[in-house]
mmCIF file of C-alpha atoms in Angstrom:
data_model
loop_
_atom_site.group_PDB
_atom_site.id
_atom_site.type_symbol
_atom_site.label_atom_id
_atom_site.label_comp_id
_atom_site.label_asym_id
_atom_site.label_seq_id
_atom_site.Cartn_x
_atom_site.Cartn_y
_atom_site.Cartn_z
ATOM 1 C CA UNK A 1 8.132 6.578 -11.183
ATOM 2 C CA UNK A 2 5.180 7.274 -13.685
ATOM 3 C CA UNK A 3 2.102 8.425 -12.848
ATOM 4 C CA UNK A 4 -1.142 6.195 -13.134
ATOM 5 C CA UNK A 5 -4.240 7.606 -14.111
ATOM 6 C CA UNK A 6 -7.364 5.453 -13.201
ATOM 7 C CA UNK A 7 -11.312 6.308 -13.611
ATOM 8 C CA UNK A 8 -12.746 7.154 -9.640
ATOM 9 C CA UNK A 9 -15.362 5.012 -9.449
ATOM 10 C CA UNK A 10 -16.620 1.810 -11.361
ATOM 11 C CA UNK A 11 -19.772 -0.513 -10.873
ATOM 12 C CA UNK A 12 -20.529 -4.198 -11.477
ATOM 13 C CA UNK A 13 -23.138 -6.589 -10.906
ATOM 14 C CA UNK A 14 -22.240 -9.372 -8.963
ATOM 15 C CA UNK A 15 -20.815 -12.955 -11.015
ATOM 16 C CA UNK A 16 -19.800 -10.251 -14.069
ATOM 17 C CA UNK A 17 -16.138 -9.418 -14.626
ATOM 18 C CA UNK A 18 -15.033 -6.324 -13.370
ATOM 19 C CA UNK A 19 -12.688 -4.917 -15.706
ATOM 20 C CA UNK A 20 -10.584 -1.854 -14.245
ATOM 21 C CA UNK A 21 -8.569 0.652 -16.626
ATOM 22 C CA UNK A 22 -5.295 1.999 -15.876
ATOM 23 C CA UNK A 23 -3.546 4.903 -17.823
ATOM 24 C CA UNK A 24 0.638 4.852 -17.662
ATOM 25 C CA UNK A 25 1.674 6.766 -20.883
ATOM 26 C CA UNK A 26 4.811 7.492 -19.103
ATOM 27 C CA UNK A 27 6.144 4.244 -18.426
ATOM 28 C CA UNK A 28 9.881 3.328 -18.791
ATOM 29 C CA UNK A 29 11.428 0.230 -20.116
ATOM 30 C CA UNK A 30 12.141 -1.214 -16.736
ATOM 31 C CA UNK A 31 8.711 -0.253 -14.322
ATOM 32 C CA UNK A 32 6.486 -3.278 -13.717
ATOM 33 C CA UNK A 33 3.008 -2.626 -13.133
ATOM 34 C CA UNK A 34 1.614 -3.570 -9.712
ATOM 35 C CA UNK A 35 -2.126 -4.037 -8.383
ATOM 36 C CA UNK A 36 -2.887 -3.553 -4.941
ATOM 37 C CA UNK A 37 -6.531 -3.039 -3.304
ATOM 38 C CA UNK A 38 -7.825 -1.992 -0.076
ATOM 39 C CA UNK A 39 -11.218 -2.749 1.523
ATOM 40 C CA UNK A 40 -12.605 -0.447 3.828
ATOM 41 C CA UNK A 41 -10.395 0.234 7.105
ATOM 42 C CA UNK A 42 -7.846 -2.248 6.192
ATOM 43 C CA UNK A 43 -4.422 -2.644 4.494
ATOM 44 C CA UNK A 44 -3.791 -2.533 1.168
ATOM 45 C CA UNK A 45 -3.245 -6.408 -0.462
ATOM 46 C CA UNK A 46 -1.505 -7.466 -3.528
ATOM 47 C CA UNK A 47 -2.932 -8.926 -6.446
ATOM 48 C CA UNK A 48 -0.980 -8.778 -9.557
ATOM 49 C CA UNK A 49 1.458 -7.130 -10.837
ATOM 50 C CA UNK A 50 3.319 -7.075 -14.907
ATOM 51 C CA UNK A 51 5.993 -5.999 -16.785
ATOM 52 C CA UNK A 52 5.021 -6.631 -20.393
ATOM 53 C CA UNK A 53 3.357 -10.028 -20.556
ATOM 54 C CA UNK A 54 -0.064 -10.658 -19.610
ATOM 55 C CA UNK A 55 -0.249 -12.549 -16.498
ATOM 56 C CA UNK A 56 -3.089 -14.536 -14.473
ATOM 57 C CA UNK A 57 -3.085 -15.917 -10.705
ATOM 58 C CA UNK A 58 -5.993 -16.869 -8.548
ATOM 59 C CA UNK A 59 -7.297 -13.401 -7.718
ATOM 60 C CA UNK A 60 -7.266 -11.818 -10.796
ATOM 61 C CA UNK A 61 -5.517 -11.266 -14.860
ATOM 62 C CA UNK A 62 -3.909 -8.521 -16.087
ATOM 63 C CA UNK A 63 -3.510 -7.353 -19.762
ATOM 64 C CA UNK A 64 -1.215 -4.875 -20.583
ATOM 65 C CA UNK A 65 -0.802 -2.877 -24.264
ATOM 66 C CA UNK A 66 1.986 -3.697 -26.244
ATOM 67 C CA UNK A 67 3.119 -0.147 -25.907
ATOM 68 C CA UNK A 68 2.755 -0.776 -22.358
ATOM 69 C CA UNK A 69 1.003 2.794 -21.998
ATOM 70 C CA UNK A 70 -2.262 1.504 -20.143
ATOM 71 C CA UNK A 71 -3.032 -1.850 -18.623
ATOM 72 C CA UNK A 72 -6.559 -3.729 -17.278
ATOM 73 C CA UNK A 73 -7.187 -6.049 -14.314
ATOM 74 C CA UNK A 74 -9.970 -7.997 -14.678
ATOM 75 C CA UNK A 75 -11.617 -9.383 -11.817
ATOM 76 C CA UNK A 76 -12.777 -12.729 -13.511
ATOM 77 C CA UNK A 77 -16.577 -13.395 -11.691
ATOM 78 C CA UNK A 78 -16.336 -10.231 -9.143
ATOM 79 C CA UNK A 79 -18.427 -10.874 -5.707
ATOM 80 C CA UNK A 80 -19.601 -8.539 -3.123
ATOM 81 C CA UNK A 81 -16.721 -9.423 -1.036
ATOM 82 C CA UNK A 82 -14.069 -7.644 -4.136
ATOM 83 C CA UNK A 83 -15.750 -4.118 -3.304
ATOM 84 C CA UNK A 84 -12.966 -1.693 -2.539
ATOM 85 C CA UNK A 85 -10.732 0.759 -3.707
ATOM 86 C CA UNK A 86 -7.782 -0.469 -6.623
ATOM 87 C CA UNK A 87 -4.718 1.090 -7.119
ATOM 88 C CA UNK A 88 -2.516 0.584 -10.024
ATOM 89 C CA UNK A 89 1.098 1.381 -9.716
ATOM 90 C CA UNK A 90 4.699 1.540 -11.328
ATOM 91 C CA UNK A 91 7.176 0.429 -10.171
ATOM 92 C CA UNK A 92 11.080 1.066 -11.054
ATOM 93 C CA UNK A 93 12.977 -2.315 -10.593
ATOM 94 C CA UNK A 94 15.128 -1.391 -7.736
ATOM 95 C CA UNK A 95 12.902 0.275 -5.780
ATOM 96 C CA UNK A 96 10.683 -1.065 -3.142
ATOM 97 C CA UNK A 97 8.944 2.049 -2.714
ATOM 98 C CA UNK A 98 4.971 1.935 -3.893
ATOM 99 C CA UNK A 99 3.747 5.552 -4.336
ATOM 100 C CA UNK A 100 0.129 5.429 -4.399
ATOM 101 C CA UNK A 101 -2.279 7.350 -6.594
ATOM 102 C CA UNK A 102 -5.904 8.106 -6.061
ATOM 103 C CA UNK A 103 -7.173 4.684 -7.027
ATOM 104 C CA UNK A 104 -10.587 2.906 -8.748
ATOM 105 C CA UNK A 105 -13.339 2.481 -6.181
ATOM 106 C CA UNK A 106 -15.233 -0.428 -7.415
ATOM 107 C CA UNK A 107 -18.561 -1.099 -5.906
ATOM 108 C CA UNK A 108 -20.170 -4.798 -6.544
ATOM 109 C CA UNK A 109 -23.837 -5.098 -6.467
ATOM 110 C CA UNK A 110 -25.927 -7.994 -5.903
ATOM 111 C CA UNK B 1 1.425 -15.078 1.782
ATOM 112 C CA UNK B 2 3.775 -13.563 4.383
ATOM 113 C CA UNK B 3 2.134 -11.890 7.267
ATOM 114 C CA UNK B 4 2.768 -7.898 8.647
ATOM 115 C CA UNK B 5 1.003 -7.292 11.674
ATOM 116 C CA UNK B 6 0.945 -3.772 13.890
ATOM 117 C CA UNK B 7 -0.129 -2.833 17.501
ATOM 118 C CA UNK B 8 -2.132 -1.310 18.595
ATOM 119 C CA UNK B 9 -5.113 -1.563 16.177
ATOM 120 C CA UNK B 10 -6.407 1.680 17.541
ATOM 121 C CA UNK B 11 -5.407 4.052 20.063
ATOM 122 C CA UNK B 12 -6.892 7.286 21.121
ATOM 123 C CA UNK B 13 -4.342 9.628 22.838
ATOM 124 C CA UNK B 14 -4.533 13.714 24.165
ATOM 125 C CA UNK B 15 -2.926 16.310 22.506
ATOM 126 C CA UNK B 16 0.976 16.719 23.375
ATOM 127 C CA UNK B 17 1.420 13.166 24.566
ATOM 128 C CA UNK B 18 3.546 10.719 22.304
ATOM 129 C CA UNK B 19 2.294 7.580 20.720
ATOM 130 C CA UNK B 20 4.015 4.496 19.459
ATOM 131 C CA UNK B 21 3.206 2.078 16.616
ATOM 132 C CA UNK B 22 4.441 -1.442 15.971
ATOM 133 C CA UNK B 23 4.966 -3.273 12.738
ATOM 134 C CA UNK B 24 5.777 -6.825 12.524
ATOM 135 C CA UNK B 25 6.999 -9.337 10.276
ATOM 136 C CA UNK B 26 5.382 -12.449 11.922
ATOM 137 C CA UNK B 27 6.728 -14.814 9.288
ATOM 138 C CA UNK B 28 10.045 -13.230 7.274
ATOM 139 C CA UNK B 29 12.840 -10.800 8.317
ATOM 140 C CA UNK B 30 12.737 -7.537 6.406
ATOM 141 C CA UNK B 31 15.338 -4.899 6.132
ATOM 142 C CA UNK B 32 13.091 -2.501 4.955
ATOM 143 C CA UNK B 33 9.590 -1.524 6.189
ATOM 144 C CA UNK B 34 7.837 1.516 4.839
ATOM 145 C CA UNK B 35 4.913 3.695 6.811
ATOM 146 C CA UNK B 36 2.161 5.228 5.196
ATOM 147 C CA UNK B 37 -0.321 7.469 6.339
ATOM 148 C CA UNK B 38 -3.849 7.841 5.287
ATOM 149 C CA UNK B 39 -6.628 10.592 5.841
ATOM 150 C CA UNK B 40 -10.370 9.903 5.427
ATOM 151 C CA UNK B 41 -11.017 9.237 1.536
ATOM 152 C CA UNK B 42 -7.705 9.726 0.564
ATOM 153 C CA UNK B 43 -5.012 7.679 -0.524
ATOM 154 C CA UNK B 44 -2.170 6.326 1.291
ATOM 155 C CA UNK B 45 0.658 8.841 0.989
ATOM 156 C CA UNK B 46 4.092 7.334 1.873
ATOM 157 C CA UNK B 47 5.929 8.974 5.110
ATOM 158 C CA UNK B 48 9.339 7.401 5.359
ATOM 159 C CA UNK B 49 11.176 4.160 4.647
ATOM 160 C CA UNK B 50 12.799 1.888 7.495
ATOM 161 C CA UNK B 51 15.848 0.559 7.549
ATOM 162 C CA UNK B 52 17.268 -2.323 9.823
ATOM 163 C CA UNK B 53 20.587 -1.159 11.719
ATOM 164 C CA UNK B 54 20.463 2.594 10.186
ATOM 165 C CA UNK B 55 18.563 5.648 10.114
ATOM 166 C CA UNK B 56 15.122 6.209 8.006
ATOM 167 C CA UNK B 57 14.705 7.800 5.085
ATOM 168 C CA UNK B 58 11.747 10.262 4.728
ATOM 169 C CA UNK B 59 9.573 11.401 2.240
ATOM 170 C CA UNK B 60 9.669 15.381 1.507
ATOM 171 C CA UNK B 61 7.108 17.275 4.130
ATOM 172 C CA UNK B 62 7.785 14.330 6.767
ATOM 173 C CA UNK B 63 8.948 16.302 10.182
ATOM 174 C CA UNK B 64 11.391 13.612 11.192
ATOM 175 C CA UNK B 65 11.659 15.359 14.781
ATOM 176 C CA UNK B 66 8.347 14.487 14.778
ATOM 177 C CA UNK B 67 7.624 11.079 13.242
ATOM 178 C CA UNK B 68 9.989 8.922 15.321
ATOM 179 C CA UNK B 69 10.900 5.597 12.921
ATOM 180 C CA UNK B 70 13.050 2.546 14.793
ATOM 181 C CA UNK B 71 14.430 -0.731 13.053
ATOM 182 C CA UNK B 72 15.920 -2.365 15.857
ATOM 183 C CA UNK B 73 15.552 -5.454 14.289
ATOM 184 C CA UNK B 74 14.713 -7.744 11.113
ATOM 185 C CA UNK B 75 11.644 -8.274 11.924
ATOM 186 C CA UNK B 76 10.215 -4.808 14.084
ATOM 187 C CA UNK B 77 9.558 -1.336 13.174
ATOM 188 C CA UNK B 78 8.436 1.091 15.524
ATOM 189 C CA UNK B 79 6.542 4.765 14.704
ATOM 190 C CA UNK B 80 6.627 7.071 17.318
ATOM 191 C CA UNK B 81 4.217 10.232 16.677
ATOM 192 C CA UNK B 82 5.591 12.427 19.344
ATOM 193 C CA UNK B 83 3.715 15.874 20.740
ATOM 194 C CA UNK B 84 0.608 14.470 19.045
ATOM 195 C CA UNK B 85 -2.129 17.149 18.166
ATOM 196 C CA UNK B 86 -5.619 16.322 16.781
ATOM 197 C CA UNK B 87 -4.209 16.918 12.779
ATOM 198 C CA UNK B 88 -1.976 14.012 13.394
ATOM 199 C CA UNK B 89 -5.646 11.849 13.349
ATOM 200 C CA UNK B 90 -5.366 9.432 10.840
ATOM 201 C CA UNK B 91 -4.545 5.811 9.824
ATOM 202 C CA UNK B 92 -0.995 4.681 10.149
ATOM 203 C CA UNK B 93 -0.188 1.572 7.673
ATOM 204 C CA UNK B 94 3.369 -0.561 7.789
ATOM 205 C CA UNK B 95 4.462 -2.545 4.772
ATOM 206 C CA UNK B 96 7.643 -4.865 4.031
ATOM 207 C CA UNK B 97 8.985 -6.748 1.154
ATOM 208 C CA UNK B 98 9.589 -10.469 1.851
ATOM 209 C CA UNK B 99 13.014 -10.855 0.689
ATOM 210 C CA UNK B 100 12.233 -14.706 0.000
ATOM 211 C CA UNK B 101 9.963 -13.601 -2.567
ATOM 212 C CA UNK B 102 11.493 -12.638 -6.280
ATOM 213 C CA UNK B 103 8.385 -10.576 -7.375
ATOM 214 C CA UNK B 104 9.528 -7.575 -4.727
ATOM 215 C CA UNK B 105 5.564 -7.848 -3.617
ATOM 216 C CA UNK B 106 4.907 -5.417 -0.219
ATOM 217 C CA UNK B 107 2.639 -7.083 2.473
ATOM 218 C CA UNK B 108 1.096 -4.342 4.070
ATOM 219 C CA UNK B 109 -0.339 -4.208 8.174
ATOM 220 C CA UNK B 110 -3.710 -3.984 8.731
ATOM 221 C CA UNK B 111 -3.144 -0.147 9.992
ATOM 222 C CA UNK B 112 -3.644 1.513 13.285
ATOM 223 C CA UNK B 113 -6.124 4.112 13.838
ATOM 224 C CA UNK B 114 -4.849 7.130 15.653
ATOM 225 C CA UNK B 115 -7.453 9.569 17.266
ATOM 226 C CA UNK B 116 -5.881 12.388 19.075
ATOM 227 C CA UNK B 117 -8.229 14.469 21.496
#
């Protein structure tokens, strides 16, 4: 799988959009992109995840590059309650296994 | 979404005794689980995969003598950490894949916290 680069730690002021970068420049034709997060002392959840499309749910939007090298989630109007760490992985398509990488500890302040 | 739970939440043991974990699917049957483990301010690190009906598969470093991994059935995985000694501290996470769902999404336990004295 390729390896995800993402900055350690990012800020944001409460009701702003949190917008969190994530470097693949290895990617293959057939990885998807997955967000997961994890708040303090409990398992990591979902959020999102891509192949080459941009796509939106509830909890958050993701915009990848048409190269597909890097990728952004954007946490739409972030609140204290979306302070924790992110992780942005690939994926191959038949694997289930998620190899986590050091991950973007975003802190929300009122 | 589906649900993944474990027992215990917490569990403090002494060294040399043996400690089991339980993941659950309350809401799907899996085939697969997956166990992570996680130091303080580190990330999770993936231990072994396991599969219903056969033996796990385990990530390179992973003593399998010592990390213990059960699928008896669709819906349980069990972690046994056995001759526990104080480095074996640390947060145990379960995940599965709900087969039901197409986007291959992992629900992931809420973790136990191991403390060995």
């Amino acid at each position: 799988d390729a390896k995800t680069t993402q900055p350690p730690s990012m800020d944001c002021a409460e009701g702003r959009a949190a917008n969190l970068p994530c470097n693949h420049s290895t990617i293959s034709g057939n990885e998807y992109v997955y967000w997961y997060r994890q708040i303090h002392s409990q398992g990591p959840q979902y959020i999102i995840h891509g192949l080459k499309n941009n796509e939106t749910n509830e909890m958050a939007s993701l915009i990848i590059t048409e190269d597909r090298k890097s990728s952004t989630l954007i946490l739409p109007h972030a609140t204290l309650r979306d302070t924790a760490v992110y992780y942005c992985i690939v994926r191959g398509y038949n694997t289930d296994k998620l190899i986590f990488g050091t991950g973007t500890r975003l802190q929300v302040f009122p | 979404g589906a649900v993944v739970s474990q027992h215990p939440s917490w569990v403090i043991c002494k060294s040399g005794t043996s400690v089991k974990i339980e993941c659950r699917s309350l809401d799907f049957q899996a085939t697969t689980m997956f166990w992570y483990r996680q130091f303080p301010k580190q990330s999770l690190m993936l231990m072994a995969t396991s599969n219903e009906g056969s033996k796990a598969t385990y990530e390179q470093g992973v003593e399998k003598d010592k990390f213990l991994i059960n699928h008896a059935s669709l819906t349980l995985s069990t972690l046994t950490v056995t001759s526990a000694h104080p480095e074996d501290s640390s947060f145990y996470i379960c995940s599965a894949r709900d087969p039901r769902q197409g986007a291959r999404e992992q629900y992931f336990g809420p973790g136990t916290r191991l403390t060995v004295t």
